[in-house]
Structure formats: C-alpha cells, structure tokens
mmCIF file of C-alpha atoms in Angstrom:
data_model
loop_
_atom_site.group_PDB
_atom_site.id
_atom_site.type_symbol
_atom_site.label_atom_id
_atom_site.label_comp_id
_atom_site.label_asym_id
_atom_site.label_seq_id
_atom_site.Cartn_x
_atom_site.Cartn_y
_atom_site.Cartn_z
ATOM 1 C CA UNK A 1 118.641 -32.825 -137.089
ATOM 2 C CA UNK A 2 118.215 -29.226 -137.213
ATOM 3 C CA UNK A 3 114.221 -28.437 -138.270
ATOM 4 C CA UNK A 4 111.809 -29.889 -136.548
ATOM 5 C CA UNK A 5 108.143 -29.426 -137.347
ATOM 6 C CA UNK A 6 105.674 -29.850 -134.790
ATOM 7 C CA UNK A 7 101.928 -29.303 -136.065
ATOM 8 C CA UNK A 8 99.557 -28.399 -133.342
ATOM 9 C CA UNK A 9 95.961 -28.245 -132.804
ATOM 10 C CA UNK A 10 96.020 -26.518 -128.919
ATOM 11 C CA UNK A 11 94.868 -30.234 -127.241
ATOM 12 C CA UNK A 12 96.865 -31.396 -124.367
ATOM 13 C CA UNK A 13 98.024 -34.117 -126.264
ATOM 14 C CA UNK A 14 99.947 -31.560 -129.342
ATOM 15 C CA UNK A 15 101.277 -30.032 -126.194
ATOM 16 C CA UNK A 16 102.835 -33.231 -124.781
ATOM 17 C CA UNK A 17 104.347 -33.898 -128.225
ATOM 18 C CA UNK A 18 106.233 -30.646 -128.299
ATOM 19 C CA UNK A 19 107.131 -30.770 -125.117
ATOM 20 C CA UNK A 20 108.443 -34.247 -125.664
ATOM 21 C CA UNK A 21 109.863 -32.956 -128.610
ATOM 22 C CA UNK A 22 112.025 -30.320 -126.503
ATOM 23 C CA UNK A 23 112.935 -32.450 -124.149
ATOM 24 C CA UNK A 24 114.471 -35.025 -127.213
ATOM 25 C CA UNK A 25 116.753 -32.253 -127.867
ATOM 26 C CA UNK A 26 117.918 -30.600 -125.744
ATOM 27 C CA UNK A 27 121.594 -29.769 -125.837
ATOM 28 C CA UNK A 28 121.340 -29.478 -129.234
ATOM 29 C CA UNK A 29 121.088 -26.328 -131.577
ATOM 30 C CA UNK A 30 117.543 -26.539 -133.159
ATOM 31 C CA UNK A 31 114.819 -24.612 -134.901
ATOM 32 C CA UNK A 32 111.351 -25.983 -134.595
ATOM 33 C CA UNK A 33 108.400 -24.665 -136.310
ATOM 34 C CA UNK A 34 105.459 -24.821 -134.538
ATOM 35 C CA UNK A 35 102.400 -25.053 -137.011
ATOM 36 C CA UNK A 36 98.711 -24.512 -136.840
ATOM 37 C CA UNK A 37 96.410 -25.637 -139.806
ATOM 38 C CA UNK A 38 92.930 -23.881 -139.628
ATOM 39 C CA UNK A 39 90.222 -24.605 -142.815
ATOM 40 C CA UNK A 40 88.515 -21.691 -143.606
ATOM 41 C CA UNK A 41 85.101 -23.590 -143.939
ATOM 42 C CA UNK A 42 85.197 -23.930 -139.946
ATOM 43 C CA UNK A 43 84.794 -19.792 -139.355
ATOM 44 C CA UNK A 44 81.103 -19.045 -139.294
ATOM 45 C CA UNK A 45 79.991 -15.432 -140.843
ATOM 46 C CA UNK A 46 79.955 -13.832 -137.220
ATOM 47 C CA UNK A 47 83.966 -14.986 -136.760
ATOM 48 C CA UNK A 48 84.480 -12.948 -140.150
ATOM 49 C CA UNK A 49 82.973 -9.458 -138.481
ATOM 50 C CA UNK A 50 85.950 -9.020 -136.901
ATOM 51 C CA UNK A 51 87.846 -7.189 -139.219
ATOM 52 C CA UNK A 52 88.044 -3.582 -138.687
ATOM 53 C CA UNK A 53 87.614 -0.748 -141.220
ATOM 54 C CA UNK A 54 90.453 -1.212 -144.096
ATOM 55 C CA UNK A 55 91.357 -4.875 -142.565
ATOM 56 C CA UNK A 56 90.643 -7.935 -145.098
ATOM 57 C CA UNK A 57 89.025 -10.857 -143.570
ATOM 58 C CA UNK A 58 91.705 -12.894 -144.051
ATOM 59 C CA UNK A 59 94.253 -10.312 -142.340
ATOM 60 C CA UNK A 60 91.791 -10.345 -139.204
ATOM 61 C CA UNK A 61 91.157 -14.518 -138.888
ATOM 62 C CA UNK A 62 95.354 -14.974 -139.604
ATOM 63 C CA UNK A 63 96.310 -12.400 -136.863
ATOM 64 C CA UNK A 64 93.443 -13.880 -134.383
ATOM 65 C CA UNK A 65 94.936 -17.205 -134.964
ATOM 66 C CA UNK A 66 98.538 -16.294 -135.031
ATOM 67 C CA UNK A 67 97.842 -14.485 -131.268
ATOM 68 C CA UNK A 68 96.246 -17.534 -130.060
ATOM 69 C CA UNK A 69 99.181 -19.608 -131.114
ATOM 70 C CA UNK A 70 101.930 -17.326 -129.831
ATOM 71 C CA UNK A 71 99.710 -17.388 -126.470
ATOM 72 C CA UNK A 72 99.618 -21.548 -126.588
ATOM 73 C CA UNK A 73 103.883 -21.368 -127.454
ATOM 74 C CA UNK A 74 104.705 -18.674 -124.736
ATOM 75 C CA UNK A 75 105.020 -20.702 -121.685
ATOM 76 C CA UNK A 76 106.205 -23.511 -123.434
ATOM 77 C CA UNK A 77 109.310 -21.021 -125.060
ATOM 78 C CA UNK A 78 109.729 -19.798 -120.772
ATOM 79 C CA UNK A 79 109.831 -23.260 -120.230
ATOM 80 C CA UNK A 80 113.101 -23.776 -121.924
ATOM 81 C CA UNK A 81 114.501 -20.347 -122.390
ATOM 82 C CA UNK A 82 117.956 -21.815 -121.474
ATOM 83 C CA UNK A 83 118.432 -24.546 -124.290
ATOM 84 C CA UNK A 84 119.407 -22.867 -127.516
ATOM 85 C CA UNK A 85 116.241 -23.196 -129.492
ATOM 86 C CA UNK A 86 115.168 -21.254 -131.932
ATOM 87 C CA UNK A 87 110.686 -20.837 -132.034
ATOM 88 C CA UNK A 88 109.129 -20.197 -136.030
ATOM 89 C CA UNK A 89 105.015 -20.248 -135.361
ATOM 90 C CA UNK A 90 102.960 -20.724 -138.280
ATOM 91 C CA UNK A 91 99.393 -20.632 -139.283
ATOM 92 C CA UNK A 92 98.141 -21.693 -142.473
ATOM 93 C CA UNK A 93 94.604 -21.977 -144.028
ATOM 94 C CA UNK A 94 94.450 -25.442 -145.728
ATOM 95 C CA UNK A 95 93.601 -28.657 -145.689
ATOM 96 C CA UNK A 96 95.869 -30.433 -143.174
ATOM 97 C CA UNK A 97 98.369 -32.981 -145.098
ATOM 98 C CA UNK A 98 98.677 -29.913 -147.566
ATOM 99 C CA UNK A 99 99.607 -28.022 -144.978
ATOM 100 C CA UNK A 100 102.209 -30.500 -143.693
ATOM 101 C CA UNK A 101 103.773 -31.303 -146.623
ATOM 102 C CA UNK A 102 104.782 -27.713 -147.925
ATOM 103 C CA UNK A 103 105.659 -26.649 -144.330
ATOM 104 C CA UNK A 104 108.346 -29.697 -144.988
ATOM 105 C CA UNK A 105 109.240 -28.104 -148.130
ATOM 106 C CA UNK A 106 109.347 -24.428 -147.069
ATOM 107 C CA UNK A 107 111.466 -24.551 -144.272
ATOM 108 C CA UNK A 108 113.559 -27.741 -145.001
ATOM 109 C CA UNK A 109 113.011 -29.915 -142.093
ATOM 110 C CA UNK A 110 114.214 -32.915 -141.197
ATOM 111 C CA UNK A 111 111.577 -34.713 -138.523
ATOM 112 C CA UNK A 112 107.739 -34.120 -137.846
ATOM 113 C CA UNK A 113 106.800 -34.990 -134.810
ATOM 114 C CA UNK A 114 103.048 -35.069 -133.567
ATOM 115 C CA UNK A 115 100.713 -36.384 -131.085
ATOM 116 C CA UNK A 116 99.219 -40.016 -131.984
ATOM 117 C CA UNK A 117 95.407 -39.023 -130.673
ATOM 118 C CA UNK A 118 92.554 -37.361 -132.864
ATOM 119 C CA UNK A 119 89.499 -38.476 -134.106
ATOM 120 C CA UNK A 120 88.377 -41.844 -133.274
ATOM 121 C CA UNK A 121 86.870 -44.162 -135.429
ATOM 122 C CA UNK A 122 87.223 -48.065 -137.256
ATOM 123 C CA UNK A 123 90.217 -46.714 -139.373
ATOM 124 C CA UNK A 124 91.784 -44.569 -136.278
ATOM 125 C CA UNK A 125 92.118 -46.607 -133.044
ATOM 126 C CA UNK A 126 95.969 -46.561 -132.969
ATOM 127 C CA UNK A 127 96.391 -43.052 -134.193
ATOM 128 C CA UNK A 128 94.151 -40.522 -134.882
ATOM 129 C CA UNK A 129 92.432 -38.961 -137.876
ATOM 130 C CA UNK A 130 95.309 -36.472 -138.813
ATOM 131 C CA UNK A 131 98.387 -38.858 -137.718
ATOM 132 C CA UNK A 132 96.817 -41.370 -140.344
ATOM 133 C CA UNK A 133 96.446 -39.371 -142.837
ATOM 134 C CA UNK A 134 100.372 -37.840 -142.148
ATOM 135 C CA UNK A 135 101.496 -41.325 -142.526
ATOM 136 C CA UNK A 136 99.897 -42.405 -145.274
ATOM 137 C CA UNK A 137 100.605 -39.910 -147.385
ATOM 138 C CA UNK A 138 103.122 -37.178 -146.475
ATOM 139 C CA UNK A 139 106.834 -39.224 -148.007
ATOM 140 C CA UNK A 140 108.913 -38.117 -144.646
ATOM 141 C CA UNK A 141 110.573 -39.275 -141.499
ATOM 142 C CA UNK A 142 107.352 -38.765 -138.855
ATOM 143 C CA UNK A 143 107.489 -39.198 -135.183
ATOM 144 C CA UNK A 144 104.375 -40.037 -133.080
ATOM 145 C CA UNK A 145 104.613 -39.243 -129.648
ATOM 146 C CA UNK A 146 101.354 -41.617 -127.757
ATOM 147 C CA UNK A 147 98.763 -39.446 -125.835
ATOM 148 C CA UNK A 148 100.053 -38.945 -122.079
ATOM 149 C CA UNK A 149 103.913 -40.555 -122.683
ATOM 150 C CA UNK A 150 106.236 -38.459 -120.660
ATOM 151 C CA UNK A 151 109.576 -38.012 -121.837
ATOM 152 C CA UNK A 152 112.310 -41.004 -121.863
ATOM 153 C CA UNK A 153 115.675 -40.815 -123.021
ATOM 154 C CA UNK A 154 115.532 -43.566 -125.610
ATOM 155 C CA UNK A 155 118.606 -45.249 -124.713
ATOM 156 C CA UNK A 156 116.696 -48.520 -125.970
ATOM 157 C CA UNK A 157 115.593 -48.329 -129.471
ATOM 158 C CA UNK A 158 113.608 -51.257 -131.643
ATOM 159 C CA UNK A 159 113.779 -51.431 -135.618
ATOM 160 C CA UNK A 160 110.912 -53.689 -136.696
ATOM 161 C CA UNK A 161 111.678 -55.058 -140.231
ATOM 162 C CA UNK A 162 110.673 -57.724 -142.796
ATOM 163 C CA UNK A 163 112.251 -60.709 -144.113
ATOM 164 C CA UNK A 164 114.507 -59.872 -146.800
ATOM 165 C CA UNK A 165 113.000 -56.580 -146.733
ATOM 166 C CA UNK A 166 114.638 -53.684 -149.310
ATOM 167 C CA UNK A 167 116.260 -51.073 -147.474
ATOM 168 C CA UNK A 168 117.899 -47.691 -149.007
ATOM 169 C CA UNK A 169 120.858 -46.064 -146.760
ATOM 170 C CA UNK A 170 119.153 -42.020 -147.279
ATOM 171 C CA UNK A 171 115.577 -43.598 -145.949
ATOM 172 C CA UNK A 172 116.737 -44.687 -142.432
ATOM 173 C CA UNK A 173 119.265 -41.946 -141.639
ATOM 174 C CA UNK A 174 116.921 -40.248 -139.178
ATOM 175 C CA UNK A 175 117.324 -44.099 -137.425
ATOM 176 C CA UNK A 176 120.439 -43.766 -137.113
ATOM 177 C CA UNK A 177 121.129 -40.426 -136.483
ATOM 178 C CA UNK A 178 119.029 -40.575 -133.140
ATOM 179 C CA UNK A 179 120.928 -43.923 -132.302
ATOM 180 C CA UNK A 180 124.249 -41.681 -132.700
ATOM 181 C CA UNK A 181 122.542 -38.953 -130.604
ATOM 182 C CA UNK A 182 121.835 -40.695 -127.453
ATOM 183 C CA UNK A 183 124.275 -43.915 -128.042
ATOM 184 C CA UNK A 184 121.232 -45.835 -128.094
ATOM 185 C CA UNK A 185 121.155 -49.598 -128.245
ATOM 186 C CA UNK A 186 119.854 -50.938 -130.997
ATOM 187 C CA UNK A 187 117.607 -53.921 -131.365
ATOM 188 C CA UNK A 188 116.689 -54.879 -134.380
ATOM 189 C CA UNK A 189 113.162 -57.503 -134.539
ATOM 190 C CA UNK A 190 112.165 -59.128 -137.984
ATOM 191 C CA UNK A 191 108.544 -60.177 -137.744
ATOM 192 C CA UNK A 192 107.454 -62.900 -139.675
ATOM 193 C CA UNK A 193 103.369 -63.432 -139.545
ATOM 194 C CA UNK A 194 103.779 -66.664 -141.698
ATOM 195 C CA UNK A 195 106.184 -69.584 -140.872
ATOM 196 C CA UNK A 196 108.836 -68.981 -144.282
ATOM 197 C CA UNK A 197 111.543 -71.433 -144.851
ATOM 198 C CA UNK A 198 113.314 -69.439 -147.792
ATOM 199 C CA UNK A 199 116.846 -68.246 -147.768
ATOM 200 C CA UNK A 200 116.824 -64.999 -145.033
ATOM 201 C CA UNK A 201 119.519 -61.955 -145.727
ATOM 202 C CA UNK A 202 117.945 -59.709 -143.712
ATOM 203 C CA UNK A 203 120.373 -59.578 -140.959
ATOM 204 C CA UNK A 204 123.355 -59.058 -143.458
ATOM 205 C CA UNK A 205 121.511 -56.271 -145.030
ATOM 206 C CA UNK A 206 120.703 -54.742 -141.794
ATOM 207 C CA UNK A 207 124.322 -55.296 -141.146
ATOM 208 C CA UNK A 208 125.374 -53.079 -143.906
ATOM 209 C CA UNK A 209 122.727 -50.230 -143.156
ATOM 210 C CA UNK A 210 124.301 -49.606 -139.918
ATOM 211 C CA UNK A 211 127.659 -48.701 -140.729
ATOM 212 C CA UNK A 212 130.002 -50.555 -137.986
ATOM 213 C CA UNK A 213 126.847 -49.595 -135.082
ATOM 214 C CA UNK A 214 126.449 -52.455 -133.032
ATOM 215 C CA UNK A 215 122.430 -54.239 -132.825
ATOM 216 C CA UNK A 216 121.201 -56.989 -131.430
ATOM 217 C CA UNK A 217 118.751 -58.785 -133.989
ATOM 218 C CA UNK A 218 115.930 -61.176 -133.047
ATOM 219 C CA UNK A 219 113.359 -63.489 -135.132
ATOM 220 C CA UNK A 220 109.560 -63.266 -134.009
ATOM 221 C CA UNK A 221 107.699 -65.834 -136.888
ATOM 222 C CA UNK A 222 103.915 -67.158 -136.875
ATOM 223 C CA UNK A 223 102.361 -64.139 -135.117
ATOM 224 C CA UNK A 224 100.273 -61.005 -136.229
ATOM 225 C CA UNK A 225 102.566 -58.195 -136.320
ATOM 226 C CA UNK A 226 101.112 -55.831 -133.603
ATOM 227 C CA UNK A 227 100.701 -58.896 -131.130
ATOM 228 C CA UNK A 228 104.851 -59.352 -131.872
ATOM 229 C CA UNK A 229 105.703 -55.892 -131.816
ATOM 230 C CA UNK A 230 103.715 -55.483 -128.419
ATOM 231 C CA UNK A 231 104.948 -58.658 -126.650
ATOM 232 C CA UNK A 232 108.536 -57.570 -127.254
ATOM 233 C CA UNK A 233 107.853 -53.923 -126.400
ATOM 234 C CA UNK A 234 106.468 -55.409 -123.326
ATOM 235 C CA UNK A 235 109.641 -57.795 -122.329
ATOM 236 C CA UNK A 236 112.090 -55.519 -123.038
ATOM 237 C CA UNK A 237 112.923 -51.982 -121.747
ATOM 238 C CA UNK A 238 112.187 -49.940 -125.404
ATOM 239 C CA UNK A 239 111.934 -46.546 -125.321
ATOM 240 C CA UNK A 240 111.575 -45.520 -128.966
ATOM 241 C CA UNK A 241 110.424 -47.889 -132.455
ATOM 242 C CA UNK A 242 111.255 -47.134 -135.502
ATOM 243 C CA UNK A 243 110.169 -49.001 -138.936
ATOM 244 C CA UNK A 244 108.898 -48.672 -142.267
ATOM 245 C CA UNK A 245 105.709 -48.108 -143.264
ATOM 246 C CA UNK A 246 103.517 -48.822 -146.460
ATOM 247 C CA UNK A 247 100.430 -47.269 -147.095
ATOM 248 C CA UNK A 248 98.427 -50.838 -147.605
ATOM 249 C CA UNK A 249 100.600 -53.365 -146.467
ATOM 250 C CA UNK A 250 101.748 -53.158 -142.959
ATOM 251 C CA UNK A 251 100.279 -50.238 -141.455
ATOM 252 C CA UNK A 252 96.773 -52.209 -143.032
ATOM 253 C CA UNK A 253 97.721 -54.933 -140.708
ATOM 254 C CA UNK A 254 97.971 -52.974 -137.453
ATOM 255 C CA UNK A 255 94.664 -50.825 -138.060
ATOM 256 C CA UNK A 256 92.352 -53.060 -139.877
ATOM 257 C CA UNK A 257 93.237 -56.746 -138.315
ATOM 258 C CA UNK A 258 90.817 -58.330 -135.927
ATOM 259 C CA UNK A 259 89.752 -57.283 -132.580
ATOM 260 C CA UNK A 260 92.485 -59.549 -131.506
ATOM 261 C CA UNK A 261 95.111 -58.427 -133.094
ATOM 262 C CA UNK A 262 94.732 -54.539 -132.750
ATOM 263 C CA UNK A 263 96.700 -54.027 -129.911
ATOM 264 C CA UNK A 264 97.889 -50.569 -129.119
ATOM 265 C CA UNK A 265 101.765 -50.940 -129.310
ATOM 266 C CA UNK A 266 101.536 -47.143 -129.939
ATOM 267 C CA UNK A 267 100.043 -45.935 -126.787
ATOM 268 C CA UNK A 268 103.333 -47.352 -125.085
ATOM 269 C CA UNK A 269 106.848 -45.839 -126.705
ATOM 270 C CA UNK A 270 106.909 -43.219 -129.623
ATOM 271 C CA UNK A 271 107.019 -44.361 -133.188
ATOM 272 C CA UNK A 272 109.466 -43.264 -135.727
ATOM 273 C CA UNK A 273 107.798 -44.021 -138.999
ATOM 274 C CA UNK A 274 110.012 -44.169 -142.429
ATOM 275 C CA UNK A 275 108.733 -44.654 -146.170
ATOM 276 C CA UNK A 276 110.893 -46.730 -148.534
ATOM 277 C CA UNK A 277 111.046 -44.463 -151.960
ATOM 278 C CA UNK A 278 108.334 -44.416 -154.260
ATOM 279 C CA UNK A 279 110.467 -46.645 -156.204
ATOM 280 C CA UNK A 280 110.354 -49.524 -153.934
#
C-alpha cells in the first residue's frame, strides 16, 4: 500500500487515526493525503467578508481552511520527519462521501482510514455519522481506527466470514497484504446466528483465498453476530478485524439489533471493512 487517505475533521479522535495510521507504516515508503471536507452552507455571511480587494470568496474560505489544516498536520509531519513519508493536504467544498470517493479516484489510493466517532444517534452508536455513511456507500477497502485506541502492531488479525460466503481474490487483497506486512497470524471466525446443518465449504474457500498463508479457522453458531465477534475479540489477543460488509445485511445486524446485542466490538481493535463487488 502506497496512498493512504486519511479524512479529517480537526477532533482528537481524526488525530488519533492518523497518527495510528503513521505508526501502521512506518518503515514503509508512503504518501498519505490528508483531507478536509468543509460544506459551504456552514460559512455564515460575516466568514465570507474576508476576502480582500480582487480576492473571490471562494479563494479567501479555501486558503483560510487550507492554513488551518497545514497548522493541524505540522506537528504531526515533526512528529515523524524521519520515516519516509510523503504529506498531500487537501480541502474540498462538498458533501462528505462525495468528497471521499473522488479523493479515492484522484489520487489512486489504496486504504482510507478514519476515526470510528461522530455524531451520535439510533443509527450511529458503533460508528459515527460520517464512518456510516463511508461504509455504506463509498465501494473501497476502509479502516476504522476506535476513538482513544493507541497504536498495536497487529500481529493478531481476525477475518469474520459467513457460511459458504462468496469471496473474490482482488476484494480481500488489502487482508492480506497487511497479514504479509507484519507476518500477522491469521484467524479466521465464521459466525453462524442460526444453527445450519447444510453442506459448509467455507473453510476450503478461505483456503484458496489465502494463497499457501497459514490461518487458524473457528465455528461460532447460534449467536448474534456482534455478541460472537466481541466474545472472541475478548478471549483472544486480536489486534486488527477485518470482514465484509453489506449495506443491509450484516452491518444492519450490528447497528440496528436489540439493546442486547449492540455491543461495541468496534471501540476495542480497528476494523478493516471490505465490499464484495456490486456483482455479488
């Protein structure tokens, strides 16, 4: 991974995830492009006086906002002036998952990674307004780093999947290529909510995916998926989970299930969300 996009919003939490973000690569040769996404409709007439004679109003609000970001980046760039990192800070005037996905597009990158916090509400207790709205509908590999988590070298990495599930060998290479990076080991946890009795290929397919890499692979059947996920995240020493994600299927599960059942998994190890093609 070479690109990394890292959208910000100034909070603490945007902070953590870049700096979490540096400290996942370092050693490495990489360019990350740190972006801020502003909506014109939040600048009140007095914020547009500032232009000066022969200035547009747009020229003044970009340059404020591109001097507040370069202020916000600065220590962070001191901070690790000795890895070989490359710093590309952008501001853009749009609506945010607009803004994300042609930032992807524009300067070809491979990973976003952002904080998991924002606004809070029935549809946003595990990740935030934003974060949602990034998963949901932006079609690449996303990495949510949980309000607070300091950095761990995820030597330990879990792979939720689903019985029989459909997997295509482009869609999880950002899986495997962090599993190559740190020699991670793998483990590899098929949740089952119902009890099925059908024929399972799941591990054989998983099998193939990973190329000769070595996984262990466990069964978790008759429990809601965030109460499986978060019991094994709680037994065993994972540092990083990675799995697929469908706009209404299982990501419905996690946000709108009963009181229950919504247990923040998230707010312990970063998650590395995929999308199966629009095909599947």
């Amino acid at each position: 991974m070479k690109r990394i996009l890292l959208p910000t919003d100034f909070s603490p939490n945007s902070e953590n995830a870049i700096r979490y973000a540096l400290d996942l690569f370092k050693g490495t040769s990489c360019t990350f492009v740190i972006l801020n996404v502003q909506k014109i409709s939040e600048y009140a007439t007095d914020d547009l006086l500032i232009a000066s004679p022969g200035t547009s109003i747009n020229e003044a609000i970009v340059a404020d906002n591109k001097a507040r970001l370069n202020a916000f980046v600065e220590p962070i760039e001191e901070d690790y002036a000795n890895e070989d990192y490359t710093f590309e800070n952008r501001v853009d005037f749009d609506v945010f998952v607009d803004a994300i996905v042609q930032a992807v597009k524009r300067h070809d990158i491979d990973l976003i990674i952002m904080g998991s916090n924002g606004a809070t509400g029935a549809a946003e207790v595990l990740f935030g307004s934003n974060t949602l709205k990034v998963i949901r509908q932006v079609d690449h590999p996303l990495l949510i780093v949980p309000a607070g988590y300091g950095y761990t070298r995820p030597e330990n990495i879990l792979f939720t999947v689903h019985k029989n599930e459909d997997f295509q060998r482009d869609r999880i290479n950002t899986l495997l290529q962090l599993v190559d990076i740190f020699s991670s080991s793998l483990h590899v946890l098929e949740v089952e909510e119902s009890l099925d009795t059908s024929i399972d290929n799941t591990q054989d397919k998983v099998g193939e995916l990973m190329g000769g890499r070595s996984f262990q692979f466990q069964v978790l059947e008759g429990l809601p998926a965030p109460v499986a996920v978060s019991a094994y995240v709680q037994l065993f020493p994972v540092h990083l989970h990675a799995m697929f994600v469908e706009k209404e299927s299982f990501l419905q599960r996690f946000i709108y299930g009963s009181d229950t059942h919504k247990i923040s998994y998230s707010t312990r190890v970063p998650l590395l969300v995929l999308h199966h093609s629009p095909s599947t």
